Short mmCIF file of C-alpha atoms and ligand atoms in Angstrom, two decimals:
data_model
loop_
_atom_site.label_atom_id
_atom_site.label_comp_id
_atom_site.label_asym_id
_atom_site.label_seq_id
_atom_site.Cartn_x
_atom_site.Cartn_y
_atom_site.Cartn_z
CA MET A 1 -35.26 -9.56 20.80
CA LYS A 2 -38.00 -8.48 18.48
CA PRO A 3 -40.35 -5.72 19.70
CA GLY A 4 -43.27 -7.16 21.59
CA GLU A 5 -41.53 -10.49 22.23
CA LYS A 6 -41.80 -11.75 25.79
CA LEU A 7 -38.75 -12.50 27.89
CA LYS A 8 -38.25 -16.22 28.34
CA TYR A 9 -38.97 -17.26 31.90
CA GLU A 10 -36.27 -18.88 33.89
CA ARG A 11 -36.80 -19.84 37.52
CA PRO A 12 -34.64 -17.62 39.78
CA TYR A 13 -32.07 -19.30 41.99
CA LEU A 14 -29.58 -18.26 44.64
CA LYS A 15 -25.88 -18.78 44.21
CA LYS A 16 -23.08 -17.99 46.66
CA LEU A 17 -20.39 -15.71 45.24
CA ASN A 18 -16.78 -16.22 46.30
CA ALA A 19 -14.66 -13.05 46.24
CA GLY A 20 -11.75 -13.32 43.83
CA MET A 21 -13.19 -16.36 42.10
CA MET A 22 -15.05 -16.49 38.88
CA ASN A 23 -18.47 -15.13 39.81
CA LYS A 24 -21.74 -14.20 38.16
CA PHE A 25 -20.22 -10.93 36.96
CA GLY A 26 -17.55 -12.91 35.17
CA THR A 27 -13.87 -12.15 35.06
CA PRO A 28 -13.54 -9.27 32.62
CA GLY A 29 -11.18 -9.67 29.71
CA THR A 30 -10.79 -13.42 29.98
CA VAL A 31 -13.45 -14.45 27.48
CA LYS A 32 -11.79 -15.05 24.16
CA VAL A 33 -14.06 -14.82 21.17
CA THR A 34 -13.23 -16.58 17.89
CA LYS A 35 -15.08 -14.76 15.13
CA GLU A 36 -12.91 -15.97 12.31
CA ILE A 37 -10.47 -18.71 11.35
CA GLU A 38 -7.59 -17.74 9.04
CA GLY A 39 -9.55 -14.60 8.20
CA VAL A 40 -12.78 -16.37 7.27
CA ALA A 41 -15.88 -15.58 9.37
CA VAL A 42 -17.20 -18.49 11.41
CA ARG A 43 -20.75 -17.27 10.76
CA ASP A 44 -20.22 -17.39 6.99
CA LEU A 45 -18.68 -20.87 7.14
CA LEU A 46 -21.61 -22.28 9.10
CA GLU A 47 -24.13 -20.56 6.89
CA GLN A 48 -22.60 -21.95 3.73
CA TYR A 49 -21.63 -25.47 4.83
CA GLY A 50 -24.07 -26.18 7.65
CA SER A 51 -23.56 -26.80 11.35
CA PRO A 52 -21.58 -28.53 12.75
CA LEU A 53 -18.55 -28.15 10.50
CA PHE A 54 -14.90 -29.22 10.70
CA VAL A 55 -12.41 -26.62 9.49
CA LEU A 56 -8.72 -27.21 8.74
CA SER A 57 -6.04 -24.61 8.13
CA GLU A 58 -3.66 -25.55 5.32
CA LYS A 59 -1.21 -22.88 6.42
CA GLN A 60 -1.08 -24.26 9.97
CA ILE A 61 -0.56 -27.84 8.77
CA ARG A 62 2.36 -26.74 6.59
CA ARG A 63 3.77 -24.59 9.38
CA ASN A 64 3.64 -27.50 11.83
CA TYR A 65 5.23 -29.90 9.37
CA GLN A 66 8.03 -27.57 8.35
CA SER A 67 8.93 -26.63 11.89
CA ALA A 68 8.97 -30.29 13.01
CA VAL A 69 11.18 -31.26 10.08
CA ARG A 70 13.45 -28.32 10.88
CA ALA A 71 13.72 -29.42 14.53
CA PHE A 72 15.11 -32.79 13.43
CA GLN A 73 17.03 -31.83 10.29
CA THR A 74 19.05 -29.15 12.03
CA ARG A 75 20.23 -31.81 14.48
CA TYR A 76 20.65 -34.94 12.36
CA PRO A 77 21.98 -35.56 8.85
CA SER A 78 19.27 -37.84 7.46
CA VAL A 79 15.62 -37.48 8.47
CA GLN A 80 12.43 -38.70 6.83
CA PHE A 81 8.87 -38.10 8.04
CA ALA A 82 6.02 -40.49 7.22
CA TRP A 83 2.47 -39.19 7.72
CA SER A 84 0.44 -41.34 10.10
CA TYR A 85 -2.66 -41.98 8.02
CA LYS A 86 -4.91 -42.98 10.90
CA THR A 87 -4.45 -39.55 12.51
CA ASN A 88 -6.28 -37.89 9.61
CA TYR A 89 -6.56 -39.65 6.26
CA LEU A 90 -8.61 -37.19 4.30
CA ASN A 91 -6.91 -37.28 0.93
CA ALA A 92 -6.55 -33.49 0.81
CA VAL A 93 -4.76 -33.61 4.18
CA CYS A 94 -2.48 -36.52 3.23
CA ASN A 95 -1.56 -34.76 0.02
CA ILE A 96 -0.46 -31.62 1.87
CA PHE A 97 1.99 -33.79 3.80
CA HIS A 98 3.10 -35.69 0.68
CA GLN A 99 3.60 -32.40 -1.15
CA GLU A 100 5.83 -31.30 1.74
CA GLY A 101 7.94 -34.45 1.28
CA SER A 102 6.38 -36.83 3.77
CA TRP A 103 6.09 -40.56 3.12
CA ALA A 104 2.98 -42.51 4.20
CA GLU A 105 2.68 -44.61 7.36
CA VAL A 106 -0.28 -46.97 7.17
CA VAL A 107 -1.69 -49.66 9.45
CA SER A 108 -4.23 -51.50 7.28
CA GLY A 109 -4.90 -52.59 3.72
CA PHE A 110 -7.51 -49.85 3.53
CA GLU A 111 -4.99 -47.17 4.47
CA TYR A 112 -2.35 -48.79 2.24
CA ARG A 113 -4.62 -48.52 -0.79
CA LYS A 114 -5.51 -44.96 0.17
CA ALA A 115 -1.80 -44.05 0.08
CA LEU A 116 -1.35 -45.72 -3.32
CA GLY A 117 -4.44 -43.87 -4.52
CA ASN A 118 -2.85 -40.61 -3.41
CA GLY A 119 0.07 -41.36 -5.70
CA VAL A 120 2.58 -42.28 -3.00
CA LYS A 121 5.27 -44.51 -4.48
CA GLY A 122 5.30 -48.02 -3.04
CA ASP A 123 8.80 -47.67 -1.62
CA HIS A 124 7.66 -44.58 0.30
CA ILE A 125 4.94 -46.45 2.18
CA ILE A 126 5.62 -47.89 5.62
CA PHE A 127 3.24 -50.72 6.47
CA ASN A 128 2.77 -51.03 10.26
CA GLY A 129 0.22 -52.70 12.45
CA PRO A 130 -0.45 -55.92 14.38
CA GLY A 131 -3.11 -57.38 12.08
CA LYS A 132 -2.00 -57.43 8.47
CA HIS A 133 -3.91 -59.60 6.00
CA LYS A 134 -2.06 -61.85 3.57
CA LYS A 135 -3.46 -60.11 0.48
CA ASP A 136 -2.32 -56.75 1.85
CA ILE A 137 1.18 -58.01 2.63
CA LEU A 138 1.34 -59.42 -0.90
CA LEU A 139 0.39 -56.04 -2.33
CA ALA A 140 3.01 -54.31 -0.18
CA VAL A 141 5.68 -56.82 -1.25
CA GLU A 142 4.76 -56.33 -4.92
CA ASN A 143 5.16 -52.56 -4.42
CA ASP A 144 8.48 -52.80 -2.57
CA SER A 145 7.05 -51.10 0.52
CA LEU A 146 8.64 -51.20 3.95
CA LEU A 147 7.05 -54.00 5.93
CA HIS A 148 7.26 -53.59 9.70
CA ILE A 149 6.75 -57.04 11.19
CA ASP A 150 4.79 -57.14 14.45
CA ASN A 151 4.70 -60.79 15.53
CA LEU A 152 5.99 -64.28 14.73
CA ASP A 153 2.86 -65.34 12.89
CA GLU A 154 3.31 -62.38 10.60
CA LEU A 155 6.97 -63.35 10.10
CA TYR A 156 5.92 -66.89 9.07
CA LEU A 157 3.35 -65.44 6.68
CA VAL A 158 5.98 -63.18 5.11
CA LEU A 159 8.36 -66.14 4.77
CA GLU A 160 5.59 -68.04 2.98
CA ILE A 161 5.07 -65.09 0.64
CA CYS A 162 8.83 -64.91 -0.03
CA ASP A 163 8.82 -68.58 -1.07
CA ALA A 164 5.72 -68.18 -3.21
CA THR A 165 6.81 -65.01 -5.00
CA GLY A 166 10.57 -65.33 -4.99
CA LYS A 167 10.75 -61.72 -3.81
CA LYS A 168 13.11 -60.46 -1.12
CA PRO A 169 11.02 -57.84 0.68
CA ARG A 170 12.48 -54.97 2.68
CA VAL A 171 11.49 -55.43 6.30
CA ALA A 172 11.93 -53.99 9.77
CA ILE A 173 10.61 -55.23 13.09
CA ARG A 174 8.56 -53.33 15.60
CA VAL A 175 10.30 -53.28 18.96
CA ASN A 176 8.68 -52.64 22.34
CA MET A 177 10.66 -51.81 25.44
CA ASP A 178 10.69 -50.38 28.92
CA THR A 179 11.18 -46.62 28.63
CA GLY A 180 10.14 -45.82 32.18
CA VAL A 181 6.60 -44.88 31.09
CA TYR A 182 3.87 -47.25 32.23
CA PRO A 183 1.85 -49.18 31.29
CA LEU A 184 4.24 -50.55 28.67
CA TRP A 185 2.91 -50.85 25.15
CA ASP A 186 4.17 -54.42 24.97
CA ARG A 187 1.34 -55.78 22.83
CA PHE A 188 2.96 -54.36 19.70
CA GLY A 189 6.11 -55.86 18.28
CA PHE A 190 8.92 -57.82 19.92
CA ASN A 191 10.29 -57.05 23.35
CA TYR A 192 13.78 -55.63 23.76
CA GLU A 193 14.52 -56.57 27.37
CA ASN A 194 13.67 -60.27 27.10
CA ASN A 195 15.65 -60.65 23.85
CA ASP A 196 12.59 -61.51 21.70
CA ALA A 197 13.55 -58.64 19.39
CA TRP A 198 17.14 -59.81 19.08
CA ASN A 199 16.07 -63.42 18.46
CA VAL A 200 13.71 -62.48 15.68
CA LEU A 201 16.35 -60.29 14.04
CA ASN A 202 18.59 -63.37 14.02
CA LYS A 203 15.79 -65.43 12.49
CA ILE A 204 15.17 -62.87 9.74
CA VAL A 205 18.82 -62.53 8.79
CA SER A 206 19.52 -66.26 8.92
CA SER A 207 16.50 -67.03 6.73
CA GLY A 208 18.25 -65.15 3.93
CA LYS A 209 14.84 -64.50 2.43
CA MET A 210 14.32 -60.84 3.28
CA GLN A 211 16.32 -57.66 3.47
CA LEU A 212 16.45 -56.45 7.06
CA VAL A 213 16.69 -52.69 6.56
CA GLY A 214 15.24 -51.06 9.64
CA LEU A 215 14.09 -51.06 13.23
CA HIS A 216 10.83 -49.53 14.35
CA CYS A 217 9.25 -48.48 17.64
CA HIS A 218 6.27 -46.37 18.64
CA ILE A 219 6.40 -46.19 22.40
CA GLY A 220 3.04 -44.60 23.13
CA THR A 221 0.84 -41.66 22.27
CA PHE A 222 0.59 -38.19 23.77
CA MET A 223 3.89 -38.94 25.49
CA LEU A 224 4.93 -36.21 27.92
CA SER A 225 8.34 -37.68 28.71
CA VAL A 226 11.27 -36.60 26.57
CA GLN A 227 13.44 -38.99 28.55
CA ALA A 228 11.37 -41.97 27.34
CA TYR A 229 12.42 -41.20 23.76
CA ARG A 230 16.06 -40.85 24.78
CA ILE A 231 15.92 -44.32 26.37
CA ALA A 232 14.04 -45.80 23.41
CA ALA A 233 16.50 -44.34 20.90
CA ALA A 234 19.45 -45.77 22.82
CA LYS A 235 17.86 -49.25 22.92
CA MET A 236 17.16 -49.07 19.19
CA CYS A 237 20.79 -48.07 18.61
CA ASP A 238 21.95 -51.04 20.64
CA LEU A 239 19.96 -53.41 18.42
CA ALA A 240 21.12 -51.64 15.28
CA MET A 241 24.76 -51.84 16.36
CA ARG A 242 24.41 -55.58 17.09
CA CYS A 243 22.84 -56.11 13.65
CA ASN A 244 25.74 -54.22 12.07
CA LYS A 245 28.50 -55.93 14.07
CA ILE A 246 27.24 -59.41 14.95
CA LEU A 247 24.84 -60.20 12.10
CA ASN A 248 26.83 -58.25 9.54
CA ASN A 249 23.57 -56.69 8.44
CA PRO A 250 23.74 -52.89 8.39
CA ILE A 251 20.57 -51.16 9.61
CA ARG A 252 19.59 -48.41 7.17
CA TYR A 253 17.02 -46.63 9.29
CA ILE A 254 15.71 -46.30 12.82
CA ASP A 255 12.02 -45.40 12.91
CA MET A 256 11.11 -43.77 16.22
CA GLY A 257 7.36 -43.71 15.50
CA GLY A 258 5.11 -40.88 16.65
CA GLY A 259 3.47 -40.14 19.97
CA LEU A 260 4.66 -36.56 20.41
CA PRO A 261 1.90 -34.63 22.19
CA SER A 262 -0.07 -31.74 20.77
CA THR A 263 -0.77 -28.79 23.07
CA ASN A 264 -4.26 -30.04 23.89
CA THR A 265 -5.12 -30.48 27.58
CA LEU A 266 -5.62 -34.05 28.74
CA LYS A 267 -8.65 -34.64 30.95
CA GLY A 268 -7.74 -34.38 34.59
CA ALA A 269 -4.53 -32.45 33.86
CA TYR A 270 -3.83 -29.79 36.47
CA LEU A 271 -2.38 -27.29 34.01
CA PRO A 272 -3.29 -26.59 30.36
CA GLY A 273 -1.34 -28.45 27.69
CA VAL A 274 0.23 -25.28 26.27
CA ASP A 275 2.05 -24.78 29.59
CA THR A 276 3.18 -28.33 30.21
CA VAL A 277 3.83 -30.13 26.94
CA PRO A 278 7.48 -30.38 25.81
CA SER A 279 8.21 -28.91 22.38
CA VAL A 280 9.10 -30.85 19.23
CA ASP A 281 12.59 -29.39 19.64
CA ASP A 282 12.89 -31.04 23.06
CA PHE A 283 11.97 -34.43 21.61
CA ALA A 284 14.22 -33.92 18.59
CA GLU A 285 17.13 -33.08 20.86
CA ALA A 286 16.62 -36.20 22.99
CA ILE A 287 16.25 -38.58 20.04
CA THR A 288 19.01 -37.23 17.82
CA SER A 289 21.55 -36.79 20.59
CA ALA A 290 20.93 -40.35 21.80
CA ILE A 291 21.65 -41.67 18.29
CA LEU A 292 24.58 -39.34 17.58
CA ASP A 293 26.19 -40.15 20.94
CA TYR A 294 25.87 -43.89 20.46
CA GLY A 295 29.07 -44.36 18.51
CA PHE A 296 28.09 -45.21 14.95
CA LYS A 297 30.73 -44.46 12.34
CA GLN A 298 29.66 -41.52 10.20
CA ASP A 299 28.85 -43.71 7.19
CA GLU A 300 26.92 -46.17 9.39
CA LEU A 301 24.55 -43.58 10.84
CA PRO A 302 21.05 -44.83 10.15
CA MET A 303 18.42 -42.60 8.60
CA LEU A 304 15.97 -41.36 11.24
CA VAL A 305 12.30 -41.89 10.39
CA MET A 306 9.55 -40.09 12.34
CA GLU A 307 5.87 -41.01 12.15
CA CYS A 308 4.43 -38.01 13.96
CA GLY A 309 0.65 -37.70 13.78
CA ARG A 310 -1.28 -35.59 16.26
CA VAL A 311 1.47 -33.01 16.91
CA LEU A 312 1.41 -32.04 13.22
CA ILE A 313 -2.30 -31.47 12.81
CA ASP A 314 -4.23 -31.15 16.07
CA ASP A 315 -3.99 -27.36 16.30
CA ALA A 316 -4.79 -26.94 12.60
CA GLY A 317 -8.32 -28.31 13.07
CA TYR A 318 -11.48 -26.74 14.49
CA LEU A 319 -15.01 -27.90 15.00
CA LEU A 320 -17.68 -25.22 14.64
CA GLY A 321 -21.13 -25.73 16.10
CA THR A 322 -24.32 -24.14 17.33
CA ILE A 323 -26.12 -23.91 20.68
CA LEU A 324 -29.37 -25.88 20.50
CA ALA A 325 -30.61 -25.38 24.06
CA ASN A 326 -29.74 -24.06 27.49
CA LYS A 327 -30.89 -25.58 30.70
CA ARG A 328 -30.34 -25.39 34.44
CA LEU A 329 -29.38 -28.66 36.00
CA SER A 330 -31.10 -29.74 39.22
CA ASP A 331 -28.28 -28.26 41.32
CA GLY A 332 -28.59 -24.85 39.66
CA ARG A 333 -25.57 -25.31 37.44
CA GLN A 334 -25.88 -24.09 33.87
CA SER A 335 -25.61 -26.42 30.90
CA ALA A 336 -25.84 -26.02 27.16
CA VAL A 337 -26.67 -28.52 24.43
CA VAL A 338 -24.64 -28.13 21.24
CA ASP A 339 -25.26 -29.73 17.85
CA PHE A 340 -22.19 -32.01 17.90
CA GLY A 341 -21.66 -34.94 20.24
CA VAL A 342 -18.90 -37.35 21.16
CA ASN A 343 -19.77 -39.19 17.95
CA THR A 344 -18.38 -36.21 16.02
CA LEU A 345 -15.81 -34.89 18.49
CA PHE A 346 -14.41 -38.26 19.52
CA THR A 347 -11.39 -36.71 21.24
CA SER A 348 -13.63 -35.16 23.91
CA PHE A 349 -13.27 -38.56 25.61
CA TRP A 350 -9.60 -37.70 26.35
CA TYR A 351 -9.24 -33.94 26.08
CA ASP A 352 -10.66 -30.88 27.81
CA HIS A 353 -11.01 -29.04 24.51
CA THR A 354 -10.89 -25.26 24.54
CA ILE A 355 -14.25 -23.88 23.42
CA THR A 356 -14.80 -20.23 22.56
CA PRO A 357 -17.92 -18.30 21.56
CA ALA A 358 -17.98 -17.14 17.94
CA GLN A 359 -19.77 -13.85 18.66
CA GLU A 360 -19.16 -10.87 20.93
CA THR A 361 -20.92 -11.14 24.25
CA ASN A 362 -21.41 -9.17 27.43
CA ALA A 363 -23.10 -12.08 29.13
CA PRO A 364 -21.71 -13.15 32.51
CA VAL A 365 -19.30 -16.05 32.58
CA GLU A 366 -20.52 -19.13 34.37
CA ASN A 367 -19.24 -22.55 35.04
CA MET A 368 -21.26 -24.87 32.87
CA ALA A 369 -21.45 -28.28 31.27
CA ILE A 370 -21.53 -28.63 27.50
CA TYR A 371 -23.54 -31.60 26.30
CA GLY A 372 -23.90 -33.05 22.83
CA PRO A 373 -27.26 -33.81 21.18
CA LEU A 374 -27.12 -37.59 21.60
CA CYS A 375 -29.67 -39.26 23.81
CA MET A 376 -26.85 -40.86 25.77
CA ASN A 377 -25.48 -40.02 29.19
CA ILE A 378 -21.89 -40.31 27.93
CA ASP A 379 -22.41 -37.48 25.47
CA VAL A 380 -20.41 -34.85 27.35
CA ILE A 381 -18.24 -32.39 25.44
CA ARG A 382 -17.05 -30.55 28.58
CA GLU A 383 -18.02 -31.58 32.10
CA SER A 384 -17.08 -28.19 33.48
CA VAL A 385 -15.99 -25.10 31.60
CA ASN A 386 -16.20 -21.35 32.18
CA LEU A 387 -18.10 -19.71 29.33
CA PRO A 388 -20.39 -16.73 28.93
CA LEU A 389 -24.06 -17.60 28.76
CA MET A 390 -25.01 -17.99 25.14
CA ASN A 391 -28.33 -17.91 23.35
CA VAL A 392 -29.88 -20.63 21.28
CA GLY A 393 -28.47 -20.21 17.78
CA ASP A 394 -25.18 -18.73 19.01
CA GLN A 395 -22.09 -20.40 17.62
CA VAL A 396 -19.04 -21.92 19.25
CA VAL A 397 -15.56 -22.93 18.10
CA VAL A 398 -13.81 -26.02 19.45
CA HIS A 399 -10.04 -25.71 19.14
CA LYS A 400 -7.35 -28.30 18.43
CA ALA A 401 -9.64 -30.86 16.88
CA GLY A 402 -7.50 -31.78 13.85
CA ALA A 403 -6.12 -35.13 15.03
CA TYR A 404 -8.11 -38.38 15.18
CA ASN A 405 -11.58 -36.81 15.00
CA MET A 406 -11.98 -37.01 11.24
CA THR A 407 -11.01 -40.69 11.34
CA GLN A 408 -12.39 -41.95 14.66
CA TRP A 409 -15.75 -40.17 14.40
CA MET A 410 -18.69 -42.52 14.56
CA GLN A 411 -21.77 -42.72 12.45
CA PHE A 412 -24.09 -42.88 15.42
CA ILE A 413 -27.49 -41.20 15.79
CA THR A 414 -26.49 -38.27 13.57
CA SER A 415 -24.62 -38.17 10.27
CA ARG A 416 -21.11 -36.83 9.94
CA PRO A 417 -20.65 -33.17 9.02
CA ALA A 418 -18.83 -31.49 6.14
CA ILE A 419 -15.14 -30.58 6.26
CA VAL A 420 -13.53 -27.53 4.71
CA LEU A 421 -9.89 -26.59 4.24
CA ILE A 422 -8.91 -22.93 4.31
CA GLY A 423 -6.07 -22.43 1.86
CA ASP A 424 -4.11 -19.44 0.63
CA ASN A 425 -5.83 -16.06 0.42
CA ARG A 426 -8.70 -17.19 2.62
CA GLN A 427 -9.89 -19.56 -0.07
CA VAL A 428 -12.29 -22.14 1.34
CA HIS A 429 -12.18 -25.60 -0.23
CA GLN A 430 -14.75 -28.17 0.73
CA ILE A 431 -12.78 -31.41 1.16
CA ARG A 432 -15.58 -33.69 2.38
CA LEU A 433 -19.33 -33.43 1.93
CA ALA A 434 -21.70 -33.83 4.84
CA GLU A 435 -22.97 -37.39 4.89
CA THR A 436 -26.60 -37.95 3.97
CA LEU A 437 -29.17 -40.60 4.78
CA GLU A 438 -28.96 -41.86 1.18
CA TYR A 439 -25.17 -42.22 1.45
CA MET A 440 -25.40 -44.12 4.71
CA GLU A 441 -27.96 -46.54 3.37
CA ILE A 442 -25.99 -47.49 0.25
CA PRO A 443 -24.51 -50.65 1.85
CA GLU A 444 -27.83 -51.69 3.46
CA ILE A 445 -29.96 -54.45 1.98
CA VAL A 446 -33.58 -55.00 2.99
CA PRO A 447 -34.76 -58.55 2.13
CA ASP A 448 -37.91 -58.68 0.03
CA HIS A 449 -40.10 -60.04 2.83
CA LEU A 450 -39.16 -57.03 4.99
CA ASN A 451 -39.79 -54.42 2.38
CA LEU A 452 -42.87 -52.58 3.62
CA LYS A 453 -43.12 -50.04 0.82
C1 PLP B 1 -0.78 -43.99 15.64
C2 PLP B 1 0.61 -44.21 15.22
C3 PLP B 1 1.45 -43.13 14.93
C4 PLP B 1 1.05 -41.70 15.17
O1 PLP B 1 0.85 -41.48 16.52
P1 PLP B 1 0.66 -40.00 17.14
O2 PLP B 1 0.49 -40.24 18.59
O3 PLP B 1 -0.57 -39.42 16.51
O4 PLP B 1 1.88 -39.21 16.81
C5 PLP B 1 2.73 -43.42 14.47
N1 PLP B 1 3.16 -44.70 14.32
C6 PLP B 1 2.37 -45.76 14.60
C7 PLP B 1 2.90 -47.12 14.41
C8 PLP B 1 1.08 -45.55 15.07
O5 PLP B 1 0.32 -46.61 15.37
#
């Protein structure tokens, strides 16, 4: 406070204290403060790039990637990762993964072209997804990419393209199956249990027009069951073995998709994610042992492809922001308004994100709600979280925000913030500018009769 400044008035209220529980005196020692990220001060980052701001750690992305690859490669002879573009398709991010040896996994023509633009070779792009356009399939066929067929209409379209171009594309099918985790993701691909998958494999091979090289599944996302992957891998092996033996068509790779959970905490979870989520090693053990135990001859062992997304990047991303206002709710509970909403931190719909203050504080810890700045009732960052009271202008750090936010964010009410990547030696690289009004209005057209200027 400046000398002579008056204390802000806040209506007093009574609150019952429960012994042993978090109370108005706080629980000493439990408030973590995040003053810097990879050695760079949060305050400096916000001052230079504006608030809010996404921050990514290059070191953490590489660490995650290398340890995941190690988990699989130490257990299985042939492993290839393909970066799931939709998880975070900033070119700088994709290129870290490509530099580490990852292929690209894309689910639209837009993402496909992004991968090509990043210099990924066509035969290192996996084209997934239930809604591929003809022109995009054509492009993928021209580039010898791996086409993962989702449905019969897509198969007929690919057959048409084979006839028209005379090319023999390399294809796989997406398979869905019962892994004991419900609801089943049966809207993607062909079902295993009812033989749809087997029938379509027969169709593909008997057409003689494509090269059936792989089998693909992606059984869900933020999967907490290691056993589900063991079951899925065994069912994929069964199909692969039948292709090898009955159709005389050796399967070169089994693609087990992604879906491995990050250590974020799902909404409504009783315990924090860090304490409950199985490790990448656990998943690697289940998948590789299921394939190795299945009985392939050594020279028949398919390559194992993994399309991990969130587990490789969630904990390498942060969202920094600023307190805009504090207010008491009608029941006496504290709340704070921050300068980022669910439009920016899209994953707050599913996760109870950890939020820490970015400055030292002696303020008492209180249970509070953290709201975004949108004039919308759904704009809740945390419904209930224990944090020290902060002042307007104080800064906060949201943790584990690296997956899906920088792709699923919405341009809604506010514009999207800048993104920086912290590289070696605390070097800060801006990898995306904050969006501006001018940028957002580029695609807009105002007809002459509505131009009021
Ligand atoms: C989204 C997606 C992934 C990545 O999923 P994560 O849950 O982020 O690991 C991988 N493969 C396919 C086909 C996907 O749709």
